[in-house]
Amino acid sequence: MDVELSAEDSEFLAGLRAWLRERLPRAWTRGPHGQEAAAESDVAALRAFQRDLHEAGYLGIGWPTEYGGHPGTALRQFLVDEELVRQRAPSLVGMLGVAMAGPTLIQCGSDAQKRRFLPRILAAEELWCQGYSEPGSGSDLASLRTRAERDGDALVVTGHKVWTTNAHFSDWMFALVRTDPDAPKHRGISYLLIDMKSPGIEVRPLLQMTKDAGFNEVFFDRVRVPLENVVGGLQRGWAVANATLGHERDMLGASAHTRNLFEGLLRVARRATRGGRPASEDPLVRQRLAELRIQVEAMRLHSLRLLSDSLRGRPAGLPGLVTKLDATWLNHRIAELAVELLGAQGPLYRGSRQLVDGGFWPREWMFSLGMIIGGGTTQIQRDIIAQRGLGLPRD
Ligand SMILES: Cc1cc2nc3c(=O)[nH]c(=O)nc-3n(C[C@H](O)[C@H](O)[C@H](O)COP(=O)(O)OP(=O)(O)OC[C@H]3O[C@@H](n4cnc5c(N)ncnc54)[C@H](O)[C@@H]3O)c2cc1C
């Protein structure tokens, strides 16, 4: 692909940079790598930032304009997404809506659903969470047991979801529920849009090993959901669920964050010492840095290849799976080396007066481990690539 920007795209990027200089709050970008995820106390400000970004024409590029999208190619949205990470902006507070629920509705939703939800997703008026996993149903997602029974023009949902990121401040959940217990497991599932303010929903926080409570358990006790909130038709939820999972992997595989992390690692290597000299001068450290640098660059080129395919209307397919697999592992290995180079100070986390980079590295090391699991574990991704991509036998 031609990686040079056209004059129009360069002008667009310059406009975006000028906008961010003025509108991106400096307080959010002071940390070594920007804020990683929304803290609950920041939600209102983060909503306002996303709304302004959308109003300025930098969000929803390529989405249908009748539902709030802005005209433009996937390249333009890619430029915006990369620039936000490069400038250490926090992740969008409505990321699960923008990157997962929205693209799924564009692909599989009814006209009424698109009209009702898409503009509010972009403007961060409504934030979303994902209700897939249940106790006992993670990798084997199709075994899920949360059930929804028909009652007039509604479905009545009873069950228990777990690991639900952002449920504590979300307005809506896209969820998988069992609507036909007698059908083979993949064929008895429906995809529902659930208003989180509905009576009968209880959200209980779960503490991660980072000591943040970013995800939750969600309990449903006879929660009524109008039938019009089924996406793709009753019992057709599995195909819709997979469309969302594809979008989730794209979101988790963004390469700009990995490049930021690597730049941060280089700074650590220059500052930390080995045998009285900067660690970056130690031949063994240099070798490990070089190995990571090669992988970071390969990942960048891979993401450009996927972008090029998408501009030509070619679906990402299995190469898209490689991105999530690589990015999450690479992020973890970069953080691991940073913690190691920092020596005794490396593992210090919240509460210590000798924190390096505000405890960023041990947090990233722990957080990135979760990303290897979330959105489909490494083992499952490798199985899919092996079987569907390389045609290897199942056993
Ligand atoms: C940070 C984070 C955020 C998350 N956010 C959400 C969310 O918002 N919404 C949501 O619904 N879920 C969320 N999840 C849950 C996530 O999707 C599941 O954790 C994931 O699908 C794995 O399921 P599990 O935890 O039940 O592990 P299990 O499926 O029990 O797997 C345990 C281990 O066994 C391995 N394994 C399982 N089956 C096989 C197999 N057939 N072959 C080979 N190995 C196998 C797995 O790879 C893993 O190593 C999140 C998870 C994390 C870590």
JSON list of N, CA and C in Angstrom, two decimals, residues 118-183:
[
{"chain": "A", "resi": 118, "resn": "LEU", "atom": "N", "xyz": [-27.59, 4.69, 17.30]},
{"chain": "A", "resi": 118, "resn": "LEU", "atom": "CA", "xyz": [-26.28, 5.10, 16.79]},
{"chain": "A", "resi": 118, "resn": "LEU", "atom": "C", "xyz": [-25.89, 6.55, 17.14]},
{"chain": "A", "resi": 119, "resn": "PRO", "atom": "N", "xyz": [-26.81, 7.52, 16.95]},
{"chain": "A", "resi": 119, "resn": "PRO", "atom": "CA", "xyz": [-26.39, 8.91, 17.26]},
{"chain": "A", "resi": 119, "resn": "PRO", "atom": "C", "xyz": [-26.02, 9.07, 18.73]},
{"chain": "A", "resi": 120, "resn": "ARG", "atom": "N", "xyz": [-26.73, 8.36, 19.61]},
{"chain": "A", "resi": 120, "resn": "ARG", "atom": "CA", "xyz": [-26.44, 8.50, 21.06]},
{"chain": "A", "resi": 120, "resn": "ARG", "atom": "C", "xyz": [-25.14, 7.79, 21.44]},
{"chain": "A", "resi": 121, "resn": "ILE", "atom": "N", "xyz": [-24.79, 6.76, 20.69]},
{"chain": "A", "resi": 121, "resn": "ILE", "atom": "CA", "xyz": [-23.50, 6.09, 20.95]},
{"chain": "A", "resi": 121, "resn": "ILE", "atom": "C", "xyz": [-22.36, 7.05, 20.63]},
{"chain": "A", "resi": 122, "resn": "LEU", "atom": "N", "xyz": [-22.45, 7.70, 19.47]},
{"chain": "A", "resi": 122, "resn": "LEU", "atom": "CA", "xyz": [-21.36, 8.57, 19.05]},
{"chain": "A", "resi": 122, "resn": "LEU", "atom": "C", "xyz": [-21.21, 9.76, 20.00]},
{"chain": "A", "resi": 123, "resn": "ALA", "atom": "N", "xyz": [-22.34, 10.32, 20.40]},
{"chain": "A", "resi": 123, "resn": "ALA", "atom": "CA", "xyz": [-22.29, 11.53, 21.24]},
{"chain": "A", "resi": 123, "resn": "ALA", "atom": "C", "xyz": [-22.08, 11.21, 22.72]},
{"chain": "A", "resi": 124, "resn": "ALA", "atom": "N", "xyz": [-21.85, 9.93, 23.04]},
{"chain": "A", "resi": 124, "resn": "ALA", "atom": "CA", "xyz": [-21.64, 9.48, 24.43]},
{"chain": "A", "resi": 124, "resn": "ALA", "atom": "C", "xyz": [-22.83, 9.83, 25.33]},
{"chain": "A", "resi": 125, "resn": "GLU", "atom": "N", "xyz": [-24.02, 9.97, 24.72]},
{"chain": "A", "resi": 125, "resn": "GLU", "atom": "CA", "xyz": [-25.21, 10.19, 25.54]},
{"chain": "A", "resi": 125, "resn": "GLU", "atom": "C", "xyz": [-25.57, 8.90, 26.25]},
{"chain": "A", "resi": 126, "resn": "GLU", "atom": "N", "xyz": [-25.24, 7.77, 25.60]},
{"chain": "A", "resi": 126, "resn": "GLU", "atom": "CA", "xyz": [-25.50, 6.46, 26.20]},
{"chain": "A", "resi": 126, "resn": "GLU", "atom": "C", "xyz": [-24.25, 5.61, 26.09]},
{"chain": "A", "resi": 127, "resn": "LEU", "atom": "N", "xyz": [-23.83, 5.08, 27.24]},
{"chain": "A", "resi": 127, "resn": "LEU", "atom": "CA", "xyz": [-22.62, 4.25, 27.29]},
{"chain": "A", "resi": 127, "resn": "LEU", "atom": "C", "xyz": [-23.04, 2.78, 27.38]},
{"chain": "A", "resi": 128, "resn": "TRP", "atom": "N", "xyz": [-22.17, 1.90, 26.86]},
{"chain": "A", "resi": 128, "resn": "TRP", "atom": "CA", "xyz": [-22.54, 0.49, 26.72]},
{"chain": "A", "resi": 128, "resn": "TRP", "atom": "C", "xyz": [-21.58, -0.45, 27.43]},
{"chain": "A", "resi": 129, "resn": "CYS", "atom": "N", "xyz": [-22.14, -1.61, 27.81]},
{"chain": "A", "resi": 129, "resn": "CYS", "atom": "CA", "xyz": [-21.30, -2.70, 28.29]},
{"chain": "A", "resi": 129, "resn": "CYS", "atom": "C", "xyz": [-21.71, -3.99, 27.58]},
{"chain": "A", "resi": 130, "resn": "GLN", "atom": "N", "xyz": [-20.85, -5.00, 27.73]},
{"chain": "A", "resi": 130, "resn": "GLN", "atom": "CA", "xyz": [-21.02, -6.25, 26.99]},
{"chain": "A", "resi": 130, "resn": "GLN", "atom": "C", "xyz": [-21.38, -7.39, 27.95]},
{"chain": "A", "resi": 131, "resn": "GLY", "atom": "N", "xyz": [-22.56, -7.96, 27.79]},
{"chain": "A", "resi": 131, "resn": "GLY", "atom": "CA", "xyz": [-22.99, -9.06, 28.66]},
{"chain": "A", "resi": 131, "resn": "GLY", "atom": "C", "xyz": [-22.92, -10.39, 27.95]},
{"chain": "A", "resi": 132, "resn": "TYR", "atom": "N", "xyz": [-21.72, -10.90, 27.80]},
{"chain": "A", "resi": 132, "resn": "TYR", "atom": "CA", "xyz": [-21.53, -12.22, 27.19]},
{"chain": "A", "resi": 132, "resn": "TYR", "atom": "C", "xyz": [-21.22, -13.26, 28.26]},
{"chain": "A", "resi": 133, "resn": "SER", "atom": "N", "xyz": [-20.06, -13.08, 28.96]},
{"chain": "A", "resi": 133, "resn": "SER", "atom": "CA", "xyz": [-19.55, -14.12, 29.85]},
{"chain": "A", "resi": 133, "resn": "SER", "atom": "C", "xyz": [-20.46, -14.36, 31.04]},
{"chain": "A", "resi": 134, "resn": "GLU", "atom": "N", "xyz": [-20.45, -15.63, 31.48]},
{"chain": "A", "resi": 134, "resn": "GLU", "atom": "CA", "xyz": [-21.18, -16.03, 32.68]},
{"chain": "A", "resi": 134, "resn": "GLU", "atom": "C", "xyz": [-20.27, -16.97, 33.47]},
{"chain": "A", "resi": 135, "resn": "PRO", "atom": "N", "xyz": [-20.59, -17.18, 34.76]},
{"chain": "A", "resi": 135, "resn": "PRO", "atom": "CA", "xyz": [-19.80, -18.17, 35.49]},
{"chain": "A", "resi": 135, "resn": "PRO", "atom": "C", "xyz": [-19.93, -19.51, 34.77]},
{"chain": "A", "resi": 136, "resn": "GLY", "atom": "N", "xyz": [-18.82, -20.05, 34.32]},
{"chain": "A", "resi": 136, "resn": "GLY", "atom": "CA", "xyz": [-18.87, -21.34, 33.61]},
{"chain": "A", "resi": 136, "resn": "GLY", "atom": "C", "xyz": [-19.03, -21.21, 32.10]},
{"chain": "A", "resi": 137, "resn": "SER", "atom": "N", "xyz": [-19.26, -20.01, 31.60]},
{"chain": "A", "resi": 137, "resn": "SER", "atom": "CA", "xyz": [-19.37, -19.82, 30.14]},
{"chain": "A", "resi": 137, "resn": "SER", "atom": "C", "xyz": [-18.50, -18.65, 29.72]},
{"chain": "A", "resi": 138, "resn": "GLY", "atom": "N", "xyz": [-17.24, -18.94, 29.44]},
{"chain": "A", "resi": 138, "resn": "GLY", "atom": "CA", "xyz": [-16.30, -17.92, 28.95]},
{"chain": "A", "resi": 138, "resn": "GLY", "atom": "C", "xyz": [-15.87, -18.32, 27.55]},
{"chain": "A", "resi": 139, "resn": "SER", "atom": "N", "xyz": [-14.83, -19.15, 27.47]},
{"chain": "A", "resi": 139, "resn": "SER", "atom": "CA", "xyz": [-14.40, -19.64, 26.16]},
{"chain": "A", "resi": 139, "resn": "SER", "atom": "C", "xyz": [-15.52, -20.41, 25.49]},
{"chain": "A", "resi": 140, "resn": "ASP", "atom": "N", "xyz": [-16.23, -21.22, 26.29]},
{"chain": "A", "resi": 140, "resn": "ASP", "atom": "CA", "xyz": [-17.36, -21.96, 25.73]},
{"chain": "A", "resi": 140, "resn": "ASP", "atom": "C", "xyz": [-18.62, -21.11, 25.88]},
{"chain": "A", "resi": 141, "resn": "LEU", "atom": "N", "xyz": [-18.61, -19.99, 25.15]},
{"chain": "A", "resi": 141, "resn": "LEU", "atom": "CA", "xyz": [-19.65, -18.98, 25.33]},
{"chain": "A", "resi": 141, "resn": "LEU", "atom": "C", "xyz": [-21.05, -19.52, 25.01]},
{"chain": "A", "resi": 142, "resn": "ALA", "atom": "N", "xyz": [-21.12, -20.42, 24.04]},
{"chain": "A", "resi": 142, "resn": "ALA", "atom": "CA", "xyz": [-22.44, -20.90, 23.61]},
{"chain": "A", "resi": 142, "resn": "ALA", "atom": "C", "xyz": [-23.14, -21.73, 24.67]},
{"chain": "A", "resi": 143, "resn": "SER", "atom": "N", "xyz": [-22.43, -22.05, 25.78]},
{"chain": "A", "resi": 143, "resn": "SER", "atom": "CA", "xyz": [-23.09, -22.82, 26.86]},
{"chain": "A", "resi": 143, "resn": "SER", "atom": "C", "xyz": [-23.84, -21.89, 27.83]},
{"chain": "A", "resi": 144, "resn": "LEU", "atom": "N", "xyz": [-23.93, -20.62, 27.52]},
{"chain": "A", "resi": 144, "resn": "LEU", "atom": "CA", "xyz": [-24.51, -19.63, 28.46]},
{"chain": "A", "resi": 144, "resn": "LEU", "atom": "C", "xyz": [-25.94, -20.01, 28.89]},
{"chain": "A", "resi": 145, "resn": "ARG", "atom": "N", "xyz": [-26.27, -19.62, 30.15]},
{"chain": "A", "resi": 145, "resn": "ARG", "atom": "CA", "xyz": [-27.54, -20.09, 30.72]},
{"chain": "A", "resi": 145, "resn": "ARG", "atom": "C", "xyz": [-28.51, -18.97, 31.08]},
{"chain": "A", "resi": 146, "resn": "THR", "atom": "N", "xyz": [-28.09, -17.71, 30.99]},
{"chain": "A", "resi": 146, "resn": "THR", "atom": "CA", "xyz": [-29.05, -16.63, 31.28]},
{"chain": "A", "resi": 146, "resn": "THR", "atom": "C", "xyz": [-30.21, -16.79, 30.30]},
{"chain": "A", "resi": 147, "resn": "ARG", "atom": "N", "xyz": [-31.44, -16.89, 30.85]},
{"chain": "A", "resi": 147, "resn": "ARG", "atom": "CA", "xyz": [-32.54, -17.23, 29.95]},
{"chain": "A", "resi": 147, "resn": "ARG", "atom": "C", "xyz": [-33.50, -16.04, 29.78]},
{"chain": "A", "resi": 148, "resn": "ALA", "atom": "N", "xyz": [-34.17, -16.03, 28.65]},
{"chain": "A", "resi": 148, "resn": "ALA", "atom": "CA", "xyz": [-35.16, -14.98, 28.38]},
{"chain": "A", "resi": 148, "resn": "ALA", "atom": "C", "xyz": [-36.42, -15.66, 27.86]},
{"chain": "A", "resi": 149, "resn": "GLU", "atom": "N", "xyz": [-37.52, -15.47, 28.60]},
{"chain": "A", "resi": 149, "resn": "GLU", "atom": "CA", "xyz": [-38.77, -16.13, 28.21]},
{"chain": "A", "resi": 149, "resn": "GLU", "atom": "C", "xyz": [-39.76, -15.10, 27.69]},
{"chain": "A", "resi": 150, "resn": "ARG", "atom": "N", "xyz": [-40.47, -15.51, 26.66]},
{"chain": "A", "resi": 150, "resn": "ARG", "atom": "CA", "xyz": [-41.43, -14.61, 26.01]},
{"chain": "A", "resi": 150, "resn": "ARG", "atom": "C", "xyz": [-42.62, -14.35, 26.94]},
{"chain": "A", "resi": 151, "resn": "ASP", "atom": "N", "xyz": [-43.00, -13.06, 27.07]},
{"chain": "A", "resi": 151, "resn": "ASP", "atom": "CA", "xyz": [-44.20, -12.71, 27.81]},
{"chain": "A", "resi": 151, "resn": "ASP", "atom": "C", "xyz": [-44.85, -11.54, 27.07]},
{"chain": "A", "resi": 152, "resn": "GLY", "atom": "N", "xyz": [-45.83, -11.83, 26.22]},
{"chain": "A", "resi": 152, "resn": "GLY", "atom": "CA", "xyz": [-46.46, -10.79, 25.39]},
{"chain": "A", "resi": 152, "resn": "GLY", "atom": "C", "xyz": [-45.44, -10.18, 24.45]},
{"chain": "A", "resi": 153, "resn": "ASP", "atom": "N", "xyz": [-45.31, -8.84, 24.51]},
{"chain": "A", "resi": 153, "resn": "ASP", "atom": "CA", "xyz": [-44.38, -8.18, 23.58]},
{"chain": "A", "resi": 153, "resn": "ASP", "atom": "C", "xyz": [-43.01, -7.93, 24.22]},
{"chain": "A", "resi": 154, "resn": "ALA", "atom": "N", "xyz": [-42.70, -8.76, 25.24]},
{"chain": "A", "resi": 154, "resn": "ALA", "atom": "CA", "xyz": [-41.40, -8.59, 25.91]},
{"chain": "A", "resi": 154, "resn": "ALA", "atom": "C", "xyz": [-40.73, -9.95, 26.13]},
{"chain": "A", "resi": 155, "resn": "LEU", "atom": "N", "xyz": [-39.43, -9.89, 26.42]},
{"chain": "A", "resi": 155, "resn": "LEU", "atom": "CA", "xyz": [-38.71, -11.06, 26.91]},
{"chain": "A", "resi": 155, "resn": "LEU", "atom": "C", "xyz": [-38.39, -10.79, 28.38]},
{"chain": "A", "resi": 156, "resn": "VAL", "atom": "N", "xyz": [-38.47, -11.83, 29.19]},
{"chain": "A", "resi": 156, "resn": "VAL", "atom": "CA", "xyz": [-38.19, -11.66, 30.62]},
{"chain": "A", "resi": 156, "resn": "VAL", "atom": "C", "xyz": [-36.88, -12.39, 30.93]},
{"chain": "A", "resi": 157, "resn": "VAL", "atom": "N", "xyz": [-35.87, -11.60, 31.34]},
{"chain": "A", "resi": 157, "resn": "VAL", "atom": "CA", "xyz": [-34.50, -12.13, 31.47]},
{"chain": "A", "resi": 157, "resn": "VAL", "atom": "C", "xyz": [-34.19, -12.45, 32.93]},
{"chain": "A", "resi": 158, "resn": "THR", "atom": "N", "xyz": [-33.65, -13.66, 33.15]},
{"chain": "A", "resi": 158, "resn": "THR", "atom": "CA", "xyz": [-33.22, -14.06, 34.49]},
{"chain": "A", "resi": 158, "resn": "THR", "atom": "C", "xyz": [-31.87, -14.75, 34.36]},
{"chain": "A", "resi": 159, "resn": "GLY", "atom": "N", "xyz": [-30.91, -14.32, 35.16]},
{"chain": "A", "resi": 159, "resn": "GLY", "atom": "CA", "xyz": [-29.59, -14.98, 35.07]},
{"chain": "A", "resi": 159, "resn": "GLY", "atom": "C", "xyz": [-28.49, -14.11, 35.64]},
{"chain": "A", "resi": 160, "resn": "HIS", "atom": "N", "xyz": [-27.26, -14.40, 35.23]},
{"chain": "A", "resi": 160, "resn": "HIS", "atom": "CA", "xyz": [-26.08, -13.85, 35.91]},
{"chain": "A", "resi": 160, "resn": "HIS", "atom": "C", "xyz": [-24.94, -13.71, 34.90]},
{"chain": "A", "resi": 161, "resn": "LYS", "atom": "N", "xyz": [-24.49, -12.48, 34.69]},
{"chain": "A", "resi": 161, "resn": "LYS", "atom": "CA", "xyz": [-23.33, -12.23, 33.83]},
{"chain": "A", "resi": 161, "resn": "LYS", "atom": "C", "xyz": [-22.13, -11.87, 34.71]},
{"chain": "A", "resi": 162, "resn": "VAL", "atom": "N", "xyz": [-20.92, -12.06, 34.16]},
{"chain": "A", "resi": 162, "resn": "VAL", "atom": "CA", "xyz": [-19.74, -11.77, 34.97]},
{"chain": "A", "resi": 162, "resn": "VAL", "atom": "C", "xyz": [-18.65, -11.15, 34.11]},
{"chain": "A", "resi": 163, "resn": "TRP", "atom": "N", "xyz": [-17.71, -10.46, 34.74]},
{"chain": "A", "resi": 163, "resn": "TRP", "atom": "CA", "xyz": [-16.59, -9.75, 34.09]},
{"chain": "A", "resi": 163, "resn": "TRP", "atom": "C", "xyz": [-17.12, -8.64, 33.18]},
{"chain": "A", "resi": 164, "resn": "THR", "atom": "N", "xyz": [-18.22, -8.01, 33.55]},
{"chain": "A", "resi": 164, "resn": "THR", "atom": "CA", "xyz": [-18.85, -7.03, 32.66]},
{"chain": "A", "resi": 164, "resn": "THR", "atom": "C", "xyz": [-18.18, -5.67, 32.85]},
{"chain": "A", "resi": 165, "resn": "THR", "atom": "N", "xyz": [-17.27, -5.34, 31.93]},
{"chain": "A", "resi": 165, "resn": "THR", "atom": "CA", "xyz": [-16.51, -4.09, 32.00]},
{"chain": "A", "resi": 165, "resn": "THR", "atom": "C", "xyz": [-17.47, -2.90, 31.91]},
{"chain": "A", "resi": 166, "resn": "ASN", "atom": "N", "xyz": [-17.26, -1.92, 32.77]},
{"chain": "A", "resi": 166, "resn": "ASN", "atom": "CA", "xyz": [-17.99, -0.64, 32.75]},
{"chain": "A", "resi": 166, "resn": "ASN", "atom": "C", "xyz": [-19.49, -0.74, 33.08]},
{"chain": "A", "resi": 167, "resn": "ALA", "atom": "N", "xyz": [-19.96, -1.91, 33.52]},
{"chain": "A", "resi": 167, "resn": "ALA", "atom": "CA", "xyz": [-21.42, -2.03, 33.79]},
{"chain": "A", "resi": 167, "resn": "ALA", "atom": "C", "xyz": [-21.86, -1.01, 34.84]},
{"chain": "A", "resi": 168, "resn": "HIS", "atom": "N", "xyz": [-20.93, -0.62, 35.75]},
{"chain": "A", "resi": 168, "resn": "HIS", "atom": "CA", "xyz": [-21.31, 0.27, 36.85]},
{"chain": "A", "resi": 168, "resn": "HIS", "atom": "C", "xyz": [-21.63, 1.68, 36.39]},
{"chain": "A", "resi": 169, "resn": "PHE", "atom": "N", "xyz": [-21.22, 2.06, 35.16]},
{"chain": "A", "resi": 169, "resn": "PHE", "atom": "CA", "xyz": [-21.67, 3.39, 34.68]},
{"chain": "A", "resi": 169, "resn": "PHE", "atom": "C", "xyz": [-22.30, 3.32, 33.29]},
{"chain": "A", "resi": 170, "resn": "SER", "atom": "N", "xyz": [-22.67, 2.13, 32.87]},
{"chain": "A", "resi": 170, "resn": "SER", "atom": "CA", "xyz": [-23.26, 2.02, 31.52]},
{"chain": "A", "resi": 170, "resn": "SER", "atom": "C", "xyz": [-24.77, 2.23, 31.54]},
{"chain": "A", "resi": 171, "resn": "ASP", "atom": "N", "xyz": [-25.27, 2.74, 30.43]},
{"chain": "A", "resi": 171, "resn": "ASP", "atom": "CA", "xyz": [-26.71, 2.95, 30.28]},
{"chain": "A", "resi": 171, "resn": "ASP", "atom": "C", "xyz": [-27.37, 1.74, 29.63]},
{"chain": "A", "resi": 172, "resn": "TRP", "atom": "N", "xyz": [-26.60, 1.03, 28.77]},
{"chain": "A", "resi": 172, "resn": "TRP", "atom": "CA", "xyz": [-27.15, -0.10, 28.02]},
{"chain": "A", "resi": 172, "resn": "TRP", "atom": "C", "xyz": [-26.16, -1.26, 28.01]},
{"chain": "A", "resi": 173, "resn": "MET", "atom": "N", "xyz": [-26.71, -2.44, 27.82]},
{"chain": "A", "resi": 173, "resn": "MET", "atom": "CA", "xyz": [-25.87, -3.63, 27.67]},
{"chain": "A", "resi": 173, "resn": "MET", "atom": "C", "xyz": [-26.31, -4.37, 26.40]},
{"chain": "A", "resi": 174, "resn": "PHE", "atom": "N", "xyz": [-25.33, -4.80, 25.59]},
{"chain": "A", "resi": 174, "resn": "PHE", "atom": "CA", "xyz": [-25.68, -5.78, 24.54]},
{"chain": "A", "resi": 174, "resn": "PHE", "atom": "C", "xyz": [-25.36, -7.14, 25.13]},
{"chain": "A", "resi": 175, "resn": "ALA", "atom": "N", "xyz": [-26.37, -8.02, 25.12]},
{"chain": "A", "resi": 175, "resn": "ALA", "atom": "CA", "xyz": [-26.24, -9.25, 25.90]},
{"chain": "A", "resi": 175, "resn": "ALA", "atom": "C", "xyz": [-26.68, -10.46, 25.09]},
{"chain": "A", "resi": 176, "resn": "LEU", "atom": "N", "xyz": [-26.12, -11.61, 25.45]},
{"chain": "A", "resi": 176, "resn": "LEU", "atom": "CA", "xyz": [-26.55, -12.87, 24.86]},
{"chain": "A", "resi": 176, "resn": "LEU", "atom": "C", "xyz": [-27.40, -13.61, 25.89]},
{"chain": "A", "resi": 177, "resn": "VAL", "atom": "N", "xyz": [-28.56, -14.08, 25.44]},
{"chain": "A", "resi": 177, "resn": "VAL", "atom": "CA", "xyz": [-29.46, -14.80, 26.34]},
{"chain": "A", "resi": 177, "resn": "VAL", "atom": "C", "xyz": [-29.99, -16.05, 25.63]},
{"chain": "A", "resi": 178, "resn": "ARG", "atom": "N", "xyz": [-30.37, -17.03, 26.43]},
{"chain": "A", "resi": 178, "resn": "ARG", "atom": "CA", "xyz": [-30.92, -18.27, 25.84]},
{"chain": "A", "resi": 178, "resn": "ARG", "atom": "C", "xyz": [-32.43, -18.12, 25.71]},
{"chain": "A", "resi": 179, "resn": "THR", "atom": "N", "xyz": [-32.92, -18.14, 24.48]},
{"chain": "A", "resi": 179, "resn": "THR", "atom": "CA", "xyz": [-34.36, -18.00, 24.27]},
{"chain": "A", "resi": 179, "resn": "THR", "atom": "C", "xyz": [-35.00, -19.33, 23.87]},
{"chain": "A", "resi": 180, "resn": "ASP", "atom": "N", "xyz": [-34.19, -20.33, 23.49]},
{"chain": "A", "resi": 180, "resn": "ASP", "atom": "CA", "xyz": [-34.75, -21.65, 23.20]},
{"chain": "A", "resi": 180, "resn": "ASP", "atom": "C", "xyz": [-33.88, -22.71, 23.86]},
{"chain": "A", "resi": 181, "resn": "PRO", "atom": "N", "xyz": [-34.28, -23.15, 25.06]},
{"chain": "A", "resi": 181, "resn": "PRO", "atom": "CA", "xyz": [-33.44, -24.12, 25.79]},
{"chain": "A", "resi": 181, "resn": "PRO", "atom": "C", "xyz": [-33.39, -25.49, 25.13]},
{"chain": "A", "resi": 182, "resn": "ASP", "atom": "N", "xyz": [-34.31, -25.77, 24.22]},
{"chain": "A", "resi": 182, "resn": "ASP", "atom": "CA", "xyz": [-34.35, -27.11, 23.60]},
{"chain": "A", "resi": 182, "resn": "ASP", "atom": "C", "xyz": [-33.53, -27.20, 22.32]},
{"chain": "A", "resi": 183, "resn": "ALA", "atom": "N", "xyz": [-33.16, -26.04, 21.76]},
{"chain": "A", "resi": 183, "resn": "ALA", "atom": "CA", "xyz": [-32.40, -26.04, 20.49]},
{"chain": "A", "resi": 183, "resn": "ALA", "atom": "C", "xyz": [-30.94, -26.39, 20.76]}
]
